[in-house]
Amino acid sequence: MSVEAATPRATRRASGWIALLVLFGITSTIEAGSVSHVFRFMPLYLATVHVPPAEVPAWTGYLNAAFFLFGLPLVPFWGVWAERYGRIPIIARSAFVEMVVFTVLWLAQNRWEAAFGLLLVGFQLGNTGVMLTALRAATPPGRVGLAISLFGVTPSLGFALGPTAGGWLVDHGIANLHTLFALDAVLSLGAGLMLLVFAREGPRPPAPPGSAARLALGALRTALTGRVTLIIFGVFALAYFAQQIANPFLPLLVIRLYGGPGVAGQIGIVFGASALLGALLSPLAGAAGDRFGFRPILAGACVLAAVSLGALALAPNLVLLTVSAVGLGAAAATAISMVFALLATSVPEERRATTLNLVLLPIYFSSVAGAIVGALLVRDGLNTLLFTAAAISLVGALLTTRLPSVARR
């Protein structure tokens, strides 16, 4: 091997970890805020593309599944391509794909055009793990936990701001749902350009030899071997499966209790509040995990999710619905924080970057399966769907007992 090949490849002067944290945090917040418009306003949007009211619940589930389905086979490749061609371009690629997706949703005139736009999301997946890997590589050892926990707040922050601001714009006649997606396209374009202009990678090790397919399969084998990693991914998958059975259909609960004018704003308030509390609780959950252990806090989050899902089914008014949604948002944020922490402390150094690149793989699988199962269950009513999701979340809590109290390498 030549000296040149053995030398890490350097780019222009590297951005510091604080600069990367700010840039990635802005990007993640914009992405989550824009995506939240799809998740929270999908039942309302479907009416604008001429879906009959009776078919809206099922199509809500199918299109939420389409959001992740097409891109699943590509997920292992993004980490490989990031190490080969650069992490910043791979992250920026997500923002540019989002721009295309939201442009299609803006212009769509029927359900099939909307479905085509959502299938394109498959080319957007895989950026969070790459951001985590790049951020961890740039952060000094004494600041890794702080950097990751602060970055972990940004998706919840986007999911809080997105529905609240979007619902306000729609209810006040400033934008309709189509022009809201046009605004999302502009913001996504800005995020991608921002990364390319301002983000600078530090030195990277030379890319490993071999084809991308072989390396991607190797990454999957590396990430999905080891008892602790498999159990963590299993709990994560079950917890998210339970939530994704219910999540696409939660706006229908608001419509059920509060129909008529202003419903977009009510959806924004209910689910913006739940996501905001989740964002605020994420660092507190990390501190609680440090003190009491990540495993019991993760189990508690699964139990809280089950209780909240059951309460959503029985909520008689918007106040109790909001309280229940806040509980579910807190449970989701806590579970994600605990999973990230468990992986950061359980996975050996030589596997860590590969595992972080694939950290959201359980979410993608669970989102597809959950949306499809939810679309089938919703035919029997929203309550059946929510109680089923609650039972599955309790199974996830039981599975945490298989994790060691202290992570073993």
Short mmCIF file of N, CA and C in Angstrom, two decimals, residues 254-351:
data_model
loop_
_atom_site.label_atom_id
_atom_site.label_comp_id
_atom_site.label_asym_id
_atom_site.label_seq_id
_atom_site.Cartn_x
_atom_site.Cartn_y
_atom_site.Cartn_z
N VAL A 254 -58.22 14.28 16.09
CA VAL A 254 -58.58 15.69 16.20
C VAL A 254 -59.79 15.99 15.33
N ILE A 255 -59.79 15.43 14.12
CA ILE A 255 -60.93 15.63 13.22
C ILE A 255 -62.20 15.03 13.82
N ARG A 256 -62.05 13.87 14.51
CA ARG A 256 -63.20 13.22 15.14
C ARG A 256 -63.79 14.10 16.24
N LEU A 257 -62.95 14.78 17.01
CA LEU A 257 -63.42 15.61 18.12
C LEU A 257 -63.71 17.05 17.71
N TYR A 258 -62.99 17.51 16.67
CA TYR A 258 -63.10 18.92 16.30
C TYR A 258 -63.09 19.00 14.78
N GLY A 259 -64.23 18.90 14.17
CA GLY A 259 -64.31 19.04 12.73
C GLY A 259 -64.58 20.48 12.34
N GLY A 260 -64.55 20.75 11.06
CA GLY A 260 -64.91 22.07 10.58
C GLY A 260 -63.74 23.01 10.44
N PRO A 261 -64.02 24.30 10.26
CA PRO A 261 -62.96 25.31 10.04
C PRO A 261 -61.99 25.36 11.22
N GLY A 262 -60.73 25.62 10.91
CA GLY A 262 -59.72 25.73 11.95
C GLY A 262 -59.12 24.42 12.39
N VAL A 263 -59.48 23.32 11.76
CA VAL A 263 -58.98 22.03 12.21
C VAL A 263 -57.48 21.89 12.01
N ALA A 264 -56.93 22.51 10.96
CA ALA A 264 -55.48 22.43 10.74
C ALA A 264 -54.73 23.07 11.91
N GLY A 265 -55.23 24.19 12.40
CA GLY A 265 -54.60 24.83 13.55
C GLY A 265 -54.69 23.98 14.80
N GLN A 266 -55.83 23.31 15.00
CA GLN A 266 -55.98 22.44 16.16
C GLN A 266 -55.02 21.25 16.08
N ILE A 267 -54.87 20.68 14.90
CA ILE A 267 -53.90 19.60 14.72
C ILE A 267 -52.49 20.09 15.06
N GLY A 268 -52.17 21.30 14.58
CA GLY A 268 -50.87 21.86 14.86
C GLY A 268 -50.62 22.08 16.33
N ILE A 269 -51.62 22.57 17.05
CA ILE A 269 -51.46 22.83 18.48
C ILE A 269 -51.28 21.53 19.25
N VAL A 270 -52.13 20.54 18.97
CA VAL A 270 -52.08 19.28 19.71
C VAL A 270 -50.73 18.59 19.52
N PHE A 271 -50.30 18.45 18.28
CA PHE A 271 -49.10 17.67 18.03
C PHE A 271 -47.83 18.51 18.07
N GLY A 272 -47.98 19.83 17.90
CA GLY A 272 -46.84 20.70 18.15
C GLY A 272 -46.46 20.69 19.62
N ALA A 273 -47.46 20.74 20.49
CA ALA A 273 -47.20 20.72 21.94
C ALA A 273 -46.55 19.41 22.35
N SER A 274 -47.02 18.30 21.80
CA SER A 274 -46.46 17.00 22.18
C SER A 274 -45.01 16.88 21.74
N ALA A 275 -44.69 17.35 20.55
CA ALA A 275 -43.32 17.27 20.07
C ALA A 275 -42.41 18.24 20.82
N LEU A 276 -42.93 19.42 21.17
CA LEU A 276 -42.12 20.39 21.90
C LEU A 276 -41.72 19.85 23.26
N LEU A 277 -42.67 19.24 23.97
CA LEU A 277 -42.32 18.67 25.27
C LEU A 277 -41.29 17.56 25.09
N GLY A 278 -41.44 16.78 24.02
CA GLY A 278 -40.46 15.75 23.76
C GLY A 278 -39.08 16.34 23.57
N ALA A 279 -38.99 17.45 22.86
CA ALA A 279 -37.69 18.12 22.65
C ALA A 279 -37.11 18.58 23.98
N LEU A 280 -37.96 19.14 24.86
CA LEU A 280 -37.47 19.63 26.14
C LEU A 280 -37.04 18.51 27.07
N LEU A 281 -37.71 17.36 26.96
CA LEU A 281 -37.42 16.25 27.86
C LEU A 281 -36.24 15.41 27.42
N SER A 282 -35.83 15.52 26.16
CA SER A 282 -34.76 14.66 25.66
C SER A 282 -33.47 14.78 26.49
N PRO A 283 -32.97 16.01 26.77
CA PRO A 283 -31.76 16.10 27.60
C PRO A 283 -32.00 15.60 29.03
N LEU A 284 -33.21 15.84 29.57
CA LEU A 284 -33.51 15.36 30.92
C LEU A 284 -33.53 13.84 30.96
N ALA A 285 -34.03 13.22 29.88
CA ALA A 285 -34.02 11.76 29.82
C ALA A 285 -32.60 11.23 29.82
N GLY A 286 -31.70 11.92 29.09
CA GLY A 286 -30.30 11.51 29.10
C GLY A 286 -29.69 11.58 30.48
N ALA A 287 -29.99 12.65 31.21
CA ALA A 287 -29.47 12.78 32.57
C ALA A 287 -30.04 11.69 33.48
N ALA A 288 -31.34 11.39 33.33
CA ALA A 288 -31.94 10.32 34.13
C ALA A 288 -31.32 8.97 33.80
N GLY A 289 -31.03 8.76 32.51
CA GLY A 289 -30.38 7.51 32.12
C GLY A 289 -29.00 7.37 32.73
N ASP A 290 -28.24 8.48 32.79
CA ASP A 290 -26.92 8.44 33.42
C ASP A 290 -27.02 8.06 34.89
N ARG A 291 -28.09 8.50 35.53
CA ARG A 291 -28.21 8.26 36.98
C ARG A 291 -28.83 6.91 37.29
N PHE A 292 -29.89 6.55 36.58
CA PHE A 292 -30.64 5.35 36.93
C PHE A 292 -30.40 4.17 35.97
N GLY A 293 -29.71 4.44 34.87
CA GLY A 293 -29.48 3.38 33.89
C GLY A 293 -30.36 3.58 32.67
N PHE A 294 -29.79 3.32 31.50
CA PHE A 294 -30.53 3.52 30.26
C PHE A 294 -31.64 2.49 30.08
N ARG A 295 -31.41 1.26 30.53
CA ARG A 295 -32.41 0.21 30.33
C ARG A 295 -33.73 0.51 31.04
N PRO A 296 -33.74 0.83 32.34
CA PRO A 296 -35.03 1.10 32.98
C PRO A 296 -35.75 2.32 32.42
N ILE A 297 -35.00 3.35 32.01
CA ILE A 297 -35.64 4.53 31.43
C ILE A 297 -36.26 4.16 30.08
N LEU A 298 -35.59 3.32 29.30
CA LEU A 298 -36.15 2.87 28.02
C LEU A 298 -37.42 2.05 28.25
N ALA A 299 -37.39 1.17 29.24
CA ALA A 299 -38.59 0.39 29.56
C ALA A 299 -39.73 1.30 30.00
N GLY A 300 -39.41 2.29 30.82
CA GLY A 300 -40.44 3.23 31.26
C GLY A 300 -41.04 4.01 30.10
N ALA A 301 -40.19 4.36 29.11
CA ALA A 301 -40.71 5.08 27.94
C ALA A 301 -41.70 4.22 27.17
N CYS A 302 -41.42 2.93 27.04
CA CYS A 302 -42.35 2.03 26.34
C CYS A 302 -43.68 1.91 27.10
N VAL A 303 -43.61 1.84 28.43
CA VAL A 303 -44.84 1.77 29.23
C VAL A 303 -45.63 3.08 29.10
N LEU A 304 -44.93 4.21 29.17
CA LEU A 304 -45.60 5.51 29.02
C LEU A 304 -46.28 5.61 27.65
N ALA A 305 -45.62 5.10 26.61
CA ALA A 305 -46.23 5.12 25.28
C ALA A 305 -47.51 4.30 25.26
N ALA A 306 -47.49 3.12 25.91
CA ALA A 306 -48.68 2.27 25.94
C ALA A 306 -49.84 2.96 26.65
N VAL A 307 -49.55 3.57 27.79
CA VAL A 307 -50.59 4.27 28.55
C VAL A 307 -51.14 5.45 27.72
N SER A 308 -50.25 6.18 27.08
CA SER A 308 -50.67 7.35 26.30
C SER A 308 -51.52 6.93 25.10
N LEU A 309 -51.17 5.84 24.45
CA LEU A 309 -51.95 5.37 23.30
C LEU A 309 -53.36 4.96 23.74
N GLY A 310 -53.45 4.28 24.88
CA GLY A 310 -54.77 3.94 25.40
C GLY A 310 -55.57 5.17 25.76
N ALA A 311 -54.91 6.17 26.35
CA ALA A 311 -55.61 7.40 26.73
C ALA A 311 -56.08 8.18 25.51
N LEU A 312 -55.30 8.13 24.42
CA LEU A 312 -55.73 8.80 23.19
C LEU A 312 -57.05 8.22 22.68
N ALA A 313 -57.18 6.90 22.79
CA ALA A 313 -58.41 6.26 22.32
C ALA A 313 -59.62 6.72 23.13
N LEU A 314 -59.42 6.99 24.42
CA LEU A 314 -60.55 7.29 25.30
C LEU A 314 -60.75 8.77 25.55
N ALA A 315 -59.86 9.62 25.01
CA ALA A 315 -59.94 11.07 25.29
C ALA A 315 -61.27 11.64 24.81
N PRO A 316 -62.03 12.29 25.71
CA PRO A 316 -63.36 12.81 25.31
C PRO A 316 -63.32 14.23 24.76
N ASN A 317 -62.18 14.90 24.89
CA ASN A 317 -62.10 16.29 24.42
C ASN A 317 -60.66 16.60 24.01
N LEU A 318 -60.48 17.79 23.45
CA LEU A 318 -59.17 18.16 22.92
C LEU A 318 -58.14 18.36 24.02
N VAL A 319 -58.57 18.77 25.21
CA VAL A 319 -57.61 18.98 26.31
C VAL A 319 -56.96 17.66 26.69
N LEU A 320 -57.76 16.63 26.94
CA LEU A 320 -57.21 15.33 27.32
C LEU A 320 -56.49 14.67 26.15
N LEU A 321 -56.96 14.95 24.94
CA LEU A 321 -56.26 14.43 23.76
C LEU A 321 -54.85 15.03 23.69
N THR A 322 -54.74 16.33 23.97
CA THR A 322 -53.44 16.99 23.95
C THR A 322 -52.53 16.44 25.04
N VAL A 323 -53.08 16.24 26.23
CA VAL A 323 -52.29 15.68 27.33
C VAL A 323 -51.77 14.29 26.96
N SER A 324 -52.62 13.48 26.37
CA SER A 324 -52.21 12.13 25.97
C SER A 324 -51.17 12.19 24.86
N ALA A 325 -51.34 13.11 23.91
CA ALA A 325 -50.35 13.26 22.84
C ALA A 325 -49.01 13.73 23.39
N VAL A 326 -49.05 14.59 24.41
CA VAL A 326 -47.81 15.04 25.05
C VAL A 326 -47.09 13.85 25.69
N GLY A 327 -47.85 12.98 26.35
CA GLY A 327 -47.25 11.77 26.93
C GLY A 327 -46.60 10.90 25.87
N LEU A 328 -47.27 10.75 24.74
CA LEU A 328 -46.71 9.94 23.66
C LEU A 328 -45.45 10.59 23.09
N GLY A 329 -45.48 11.92 22.93
CA GLY A 329 -44.29 12.62 22.43
C GLY A 329 -43.11 12.50 23.38
N ALA A 330 -43.37 12.60 24.68
CA ALA A 330 -42.30 12.44 25.66
C ALA A 330 -41.73 11.03 25.62
N ALA A 331 -42.62 10.04 25.47
CA ALA A 331 -42.16 8.65 25.40
C ALA A 331 -41.29 8.41 24.17
N ALA A 332 -41.69 8.97 23.03
CA ALA A 332 -40.92 8.78 21.81
C ALA A 332 -39.54 9.41 21.92
N ALA A 333 -39.48 10.66 22.41
CA ALA A 333 -38.19 11.34 22.54
C ALA A 333 -37.27 10.62 23.52
N THR A 334 -37.85 10.14 24.62
CA THR A 334 -37.05 9.43 25.62
C THR A 334 -36.51 8.12 25.06
N ALA A 335 -37.35 7.38 24.35
CA ALA A 335 -36.91 6.11 23.79
C ALA A 335 -35.76 6.30 22.81
N ILE A 336 -35.86 7.31 21.94
CA ILE A 336 -34.79 7.56 20.97
C ILE A 336 -33.50 7.95 21.69
N SER A 337 -33.59 8.80 22.71
CA SER A 337 -32.40 9.20 23.46
C SER A 337 -31.73 8.00 24.12
N MET A 338 -32.54 7.12 24.70
CA MET A 338 -31.98 5.96 25.38
C MET A 338 -31.35 4.97 24.39
N VAL A 339 -31.96 4.82 23.23
CA VAL A 339 -31.38 3.93 22.23
C VAL A 339 -30.04 4.46 21.75
N PHE A 340 -29.96 5.77 21.46
CA PHE A 340 -28.69 6.37 21.05
C PHE A 340 -27.64 6.18 22.14
N ALA A 341 -28.04 6.40 23.40
CA ALA A 341 -27.09 6.27 24.50
C ALA A 341 -26.63 4.83 24.67
N LEU A 342 -27.54 3.88 24.57
CA LEU A 342 -27.17 2.47 24.70
C LEU A 342 -26.19 2.05 23.61
N LEU A 343 -26.46 2.51 22.38
CA LEU A 343 -25.55 2.16 21.30
C LEU A 343 -24.18 2.81 21.50
N ALA A 344 -24.17 4.06 21.97
CA ALA A 344 -22.90 4.77 22.17
C ALA A 344 -22.05 4.13 23.26
N THR A 345 -22.70 3.48 24.23
CA THR A 345 -21.95 2.88 25.33
C THR A 345 -21.77 1.38 25.19
N SER A 346 -22.55 0.73 24.32
CA SER A 346 -22.52 -0.72 24.21
C SER A 346 -21.68 -1.23 23.05
N VAL A 347 -21.63 -0.45 21.98
CA VAL A 347 -21.02 -0.95 20.75
C VAL A 347 -19.52 -0.67 20.78
N PRO A 348 -18.69 -1.67 20.51
CA PRO A 348 -17.25 -1.45 20.48
C PRO A 348 -16.86 -0.40 19.45
N GLU A 349 -15.71 0.24 19.68
CA GLU A 349 -15.26 1.34 18.83
C GLU A 349 -15.21 0.94 17.37
N GLU A 350 -14.73 -0.28 17.09
CA GLU A 350 -14.56 -0.68 15.70
C GLU A 350 -15.89 -0.89 14.98
N ARG A 351 -16.99 -1.00 15.73
CA ARG A 351 -18.31 -1.17 15.11
C ARG A 351 -19.16 0.08 15.17
#
